[in-house]
Short mmCIF file of C-alpha atoms in Angstrom, two decimals:
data_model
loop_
_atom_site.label_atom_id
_atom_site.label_comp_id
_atom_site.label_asym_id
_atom_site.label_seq_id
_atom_site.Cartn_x
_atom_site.Cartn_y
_atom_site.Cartn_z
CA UNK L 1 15.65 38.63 -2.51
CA UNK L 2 13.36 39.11 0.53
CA UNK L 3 11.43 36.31 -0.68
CA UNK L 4 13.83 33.98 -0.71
CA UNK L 5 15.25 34.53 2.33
CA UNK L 6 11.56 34.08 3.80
CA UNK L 7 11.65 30.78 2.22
CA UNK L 8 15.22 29.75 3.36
CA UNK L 9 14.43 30.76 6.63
CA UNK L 10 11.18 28.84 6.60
CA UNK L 11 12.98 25.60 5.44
CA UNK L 12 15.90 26.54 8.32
CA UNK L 13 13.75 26.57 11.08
CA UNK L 14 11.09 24.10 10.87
CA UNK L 15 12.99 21.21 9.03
CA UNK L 16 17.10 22.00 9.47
CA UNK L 17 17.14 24.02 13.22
CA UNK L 18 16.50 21.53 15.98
CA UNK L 19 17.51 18.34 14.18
CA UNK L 20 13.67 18.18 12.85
CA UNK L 21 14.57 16.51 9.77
CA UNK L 22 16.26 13.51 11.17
CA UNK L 23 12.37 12.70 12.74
CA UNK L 24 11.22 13.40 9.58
CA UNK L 25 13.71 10.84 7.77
CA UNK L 26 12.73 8.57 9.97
CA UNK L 27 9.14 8.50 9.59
CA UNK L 28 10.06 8.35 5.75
CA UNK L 29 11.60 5.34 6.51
CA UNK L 30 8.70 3.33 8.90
CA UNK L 31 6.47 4.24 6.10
CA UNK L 32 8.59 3.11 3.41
CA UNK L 33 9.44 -0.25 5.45
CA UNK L 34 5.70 -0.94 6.30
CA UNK L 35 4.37 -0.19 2.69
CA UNK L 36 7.20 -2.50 1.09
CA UNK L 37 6.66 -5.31 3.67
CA UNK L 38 2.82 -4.82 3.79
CA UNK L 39 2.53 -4.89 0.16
CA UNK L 40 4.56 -8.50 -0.16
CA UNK L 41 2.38 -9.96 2.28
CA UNK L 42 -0.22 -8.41 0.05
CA UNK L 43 0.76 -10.20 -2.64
CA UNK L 44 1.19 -13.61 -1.59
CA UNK L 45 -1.89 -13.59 0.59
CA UNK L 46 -3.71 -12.72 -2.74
CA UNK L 47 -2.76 -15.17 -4.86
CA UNK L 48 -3.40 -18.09 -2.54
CA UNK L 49 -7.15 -16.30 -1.95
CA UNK L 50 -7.79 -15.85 -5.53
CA UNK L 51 -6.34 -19.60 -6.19
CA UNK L 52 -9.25 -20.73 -3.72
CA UNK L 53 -12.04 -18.11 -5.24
CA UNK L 54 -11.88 -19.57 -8.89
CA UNK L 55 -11.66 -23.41 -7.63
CA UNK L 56 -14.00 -25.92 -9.12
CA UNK L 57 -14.57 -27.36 -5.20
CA UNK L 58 -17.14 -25.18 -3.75
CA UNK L 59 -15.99 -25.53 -0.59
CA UNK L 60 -12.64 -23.83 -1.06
CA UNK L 61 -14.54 -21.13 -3.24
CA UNK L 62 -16.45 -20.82 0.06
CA UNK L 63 -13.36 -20.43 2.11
CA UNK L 64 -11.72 -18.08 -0.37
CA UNK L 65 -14.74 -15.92 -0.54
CA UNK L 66 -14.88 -15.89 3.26
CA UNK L 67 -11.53 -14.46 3.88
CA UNK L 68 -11.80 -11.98 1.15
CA UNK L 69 -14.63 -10.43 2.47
CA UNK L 70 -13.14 -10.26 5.93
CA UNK L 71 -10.02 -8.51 4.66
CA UNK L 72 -11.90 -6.10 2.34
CA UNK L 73 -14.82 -5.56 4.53
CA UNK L 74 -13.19 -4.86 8.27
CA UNK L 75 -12.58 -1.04 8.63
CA UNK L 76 -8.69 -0.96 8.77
CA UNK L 77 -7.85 1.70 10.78
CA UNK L 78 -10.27 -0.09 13.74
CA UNK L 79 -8.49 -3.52 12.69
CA UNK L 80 -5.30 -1.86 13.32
CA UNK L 81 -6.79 -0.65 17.11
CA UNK L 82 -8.04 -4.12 17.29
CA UNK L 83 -5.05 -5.86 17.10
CA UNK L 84 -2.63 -3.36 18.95
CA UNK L 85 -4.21 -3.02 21.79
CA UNK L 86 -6.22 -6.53 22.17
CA UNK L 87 -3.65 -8.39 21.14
CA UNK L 88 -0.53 -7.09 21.63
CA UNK L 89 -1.99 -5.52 24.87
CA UNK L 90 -0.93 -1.92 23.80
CA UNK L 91 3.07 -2.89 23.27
CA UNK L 92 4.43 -0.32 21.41
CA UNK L 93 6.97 -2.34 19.70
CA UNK L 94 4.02 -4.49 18.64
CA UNK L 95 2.78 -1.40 16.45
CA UNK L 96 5.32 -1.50 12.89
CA UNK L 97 4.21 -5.79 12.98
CA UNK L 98 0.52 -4.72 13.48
CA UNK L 99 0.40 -2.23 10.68
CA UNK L 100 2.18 -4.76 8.39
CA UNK L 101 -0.06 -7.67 8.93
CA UNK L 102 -3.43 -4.98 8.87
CA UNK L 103 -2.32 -3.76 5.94
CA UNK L 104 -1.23 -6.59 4.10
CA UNK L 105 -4.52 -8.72 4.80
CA UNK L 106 -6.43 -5.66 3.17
CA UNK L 107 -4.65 -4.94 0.32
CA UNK L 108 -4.57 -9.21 -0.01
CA UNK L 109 -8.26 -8.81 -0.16
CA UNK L 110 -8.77 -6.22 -2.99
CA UNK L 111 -6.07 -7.85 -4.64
CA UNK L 112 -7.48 -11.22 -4.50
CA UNK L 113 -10.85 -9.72 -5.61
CA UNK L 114 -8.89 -8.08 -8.65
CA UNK L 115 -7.29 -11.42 -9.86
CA UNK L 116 -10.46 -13.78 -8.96
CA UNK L 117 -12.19 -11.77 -11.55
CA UNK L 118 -9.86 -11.57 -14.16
CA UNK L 119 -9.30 -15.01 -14.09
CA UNK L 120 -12.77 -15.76 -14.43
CA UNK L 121 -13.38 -13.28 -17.10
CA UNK L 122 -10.15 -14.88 -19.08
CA UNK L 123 -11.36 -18.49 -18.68
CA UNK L 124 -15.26 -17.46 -19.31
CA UNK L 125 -14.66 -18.11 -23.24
CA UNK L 126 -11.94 -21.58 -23.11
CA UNK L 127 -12.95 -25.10 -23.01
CA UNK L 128 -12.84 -27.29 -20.07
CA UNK L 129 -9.82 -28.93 -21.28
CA UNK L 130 -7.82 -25.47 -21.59
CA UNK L 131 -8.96 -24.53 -18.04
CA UNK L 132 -7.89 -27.68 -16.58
CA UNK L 133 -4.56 -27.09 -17.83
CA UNK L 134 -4.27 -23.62 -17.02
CA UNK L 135 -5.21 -24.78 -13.40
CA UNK L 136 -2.46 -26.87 -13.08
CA UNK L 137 -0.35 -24.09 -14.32
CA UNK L 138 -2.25 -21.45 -12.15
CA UNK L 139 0.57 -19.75 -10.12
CA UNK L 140 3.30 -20.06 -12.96
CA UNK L 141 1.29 -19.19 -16.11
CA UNK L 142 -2.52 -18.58 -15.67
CA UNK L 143 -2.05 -15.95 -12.03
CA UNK L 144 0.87 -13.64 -14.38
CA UNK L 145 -1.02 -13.33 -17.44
CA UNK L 146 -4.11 -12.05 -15.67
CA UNK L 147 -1.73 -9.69 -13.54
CA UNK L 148 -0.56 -7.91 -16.51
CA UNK L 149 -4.11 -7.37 -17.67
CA UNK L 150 -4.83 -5.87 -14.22
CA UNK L 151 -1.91 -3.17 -13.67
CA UNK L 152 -4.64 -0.67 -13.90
CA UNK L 153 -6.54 -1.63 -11.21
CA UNK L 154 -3.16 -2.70 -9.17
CA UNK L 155 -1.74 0.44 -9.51
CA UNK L 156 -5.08 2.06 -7.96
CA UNK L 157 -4.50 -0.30 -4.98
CA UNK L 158 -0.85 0.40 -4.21
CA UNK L 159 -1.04 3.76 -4.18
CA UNK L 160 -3.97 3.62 -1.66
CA UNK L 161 -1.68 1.52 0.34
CA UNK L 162 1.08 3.92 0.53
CA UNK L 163 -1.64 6.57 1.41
CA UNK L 164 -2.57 4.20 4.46
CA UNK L 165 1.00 3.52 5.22
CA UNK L 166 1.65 7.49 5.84
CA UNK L 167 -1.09 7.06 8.65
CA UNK L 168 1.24 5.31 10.91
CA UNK L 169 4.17 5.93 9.17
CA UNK L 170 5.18 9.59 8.41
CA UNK L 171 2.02 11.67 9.83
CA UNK L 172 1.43 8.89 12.46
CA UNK L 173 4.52 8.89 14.03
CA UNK L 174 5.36 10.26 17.58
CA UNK L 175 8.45 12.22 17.31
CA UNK L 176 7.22 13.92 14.25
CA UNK L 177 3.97 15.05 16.43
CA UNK L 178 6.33 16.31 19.23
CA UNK L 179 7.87 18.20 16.16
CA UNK L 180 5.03 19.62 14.98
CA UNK L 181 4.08 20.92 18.24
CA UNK L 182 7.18 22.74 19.19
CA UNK L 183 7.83 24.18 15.96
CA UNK L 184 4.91 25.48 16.03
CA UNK L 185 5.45 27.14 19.05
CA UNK L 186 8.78 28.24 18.39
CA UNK L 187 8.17 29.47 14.37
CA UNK L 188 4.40 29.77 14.61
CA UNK L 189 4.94 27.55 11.10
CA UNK L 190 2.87 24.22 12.69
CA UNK L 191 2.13 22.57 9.81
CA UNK L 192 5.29 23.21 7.90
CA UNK L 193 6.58 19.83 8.53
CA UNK L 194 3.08 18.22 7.41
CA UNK L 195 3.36 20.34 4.22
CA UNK L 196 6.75 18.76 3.19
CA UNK L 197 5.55 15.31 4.10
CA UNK L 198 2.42 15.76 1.49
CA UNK L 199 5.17 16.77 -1.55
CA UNK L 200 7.19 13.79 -0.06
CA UNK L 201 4.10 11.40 -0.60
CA UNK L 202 3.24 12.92 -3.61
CA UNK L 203 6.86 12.87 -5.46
CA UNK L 204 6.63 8.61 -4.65
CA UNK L 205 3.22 8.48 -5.65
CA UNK L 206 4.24 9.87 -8.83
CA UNK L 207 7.34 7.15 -9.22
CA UNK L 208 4.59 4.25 -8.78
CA UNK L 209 2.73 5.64 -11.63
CA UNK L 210 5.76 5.67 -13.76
CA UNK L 211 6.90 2.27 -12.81
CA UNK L 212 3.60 1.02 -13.84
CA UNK L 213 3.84 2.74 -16.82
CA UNK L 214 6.99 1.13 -17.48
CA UNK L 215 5.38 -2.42 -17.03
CA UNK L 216 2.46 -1.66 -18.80
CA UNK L 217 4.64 -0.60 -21.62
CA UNK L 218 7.06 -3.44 -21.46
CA UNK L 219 4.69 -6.01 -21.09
CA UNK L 220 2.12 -5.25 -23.21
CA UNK L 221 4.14 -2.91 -25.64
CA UNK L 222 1.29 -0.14 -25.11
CA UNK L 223 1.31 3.32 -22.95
CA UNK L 224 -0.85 2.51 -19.98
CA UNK L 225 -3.63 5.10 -19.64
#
């Protein structure tokens, strides 16, 4: 009994007394929005980049190649530094934008990088005359199939996204610091907060893996390892 009441009393003061959990909702939410938004732009930034990296013109193999190194090789926390306060000149309603963009670009990157090389490994072993066609029919036919054989490595890269995300999201964001620190003060519990938020993260990381489970399954008709 004396346990539990440690525990409720715990939970009562650090995330219930003071309103602490309405900070902590809303960092839930920034993170969520700037995962979901960064991870469209994600997507669409890949599969014009990976369109360009398996082109017959070397040129626009060049061009692909050159962007995808950019967005996989540029540190992203110093991108996001970069950009906030070169570009947007320190505004802090620049910041959720910022983070978007950052992390869209570099997930765009390692996701191009995924699909370039599955869609040269798939078209390594068809004729000429197949791979003409399945250019033509690159973002409706040729880009899916080579997506479903990739949900492995996809899966690896959104939940490393959602990791970033928490950065400037959840753990990142102001009031939840100003939290922190007077909790602490007032409970001598600083880090309870931070605990919760690592279950939170960890609870959605384990949904992802079950929704890619569930599209491995459905699309292939096999448990994904």
């Amino acid at each position: 009994m004396g346990t539990f009441r440690n525990v409720y009393d715990a939970v009562y003061q650090n995330l219930i007394g003071g309103g602490a959990y309405l900070r902590i909702i809303k960092g839930c939410v920034f993170t969520l929005l700037i995962f979901v938004l960064a991870l469209s732009i994600a997507l669409l930034f890949a599969a014009v980049l990976s369109f360009l990296r398996t082109a017959e013109n070397r040129t626009l193999r060049g061009i692909g190649t050159a962007f995808t190194f950019l967005a996989k090789g540029t540190p992203v926390y110093l991108a996001l530094l970069l950009w906030y306060y070169t570009f947007l000149g320190g505004m802090h309603r620049g910041g959720f934008l910022i983070a978007v963009l950052v992390f869209g670009f570099y997930g765009g990157g390692h996701l191009a990088d995924i699909l370039s090389r599955a869609v040269k490994k798939e078209t390594h072993t068809r004729s000429a005359a197949v791979n003409r066609r399945a250019r033509r029919e690159y973002f409706t036919a040729l880009l899916p199939f080579v997506t479903e054989q990739s949900l492995f490595e996809i899966k690896r890269l959104v939940c490393i996204l959602l990791q970033m995300s928490s950065l400037v999201g959840l753990v990142g964001v102001n009031d939840l610091t100003a939290e922190l620190l007077k909790n602490g003060l007032r409970t001598q519990y600083p880090f309870f907060a931070l605990f919760c938020a690592v279950i939170f993260y960890l609870l959605l990381q384990l949904f992802i893996e079950a929704i890619f489970q569930r599209l491995g399954k459905n699309l292939t008709g096999e448990e994904e390892e």
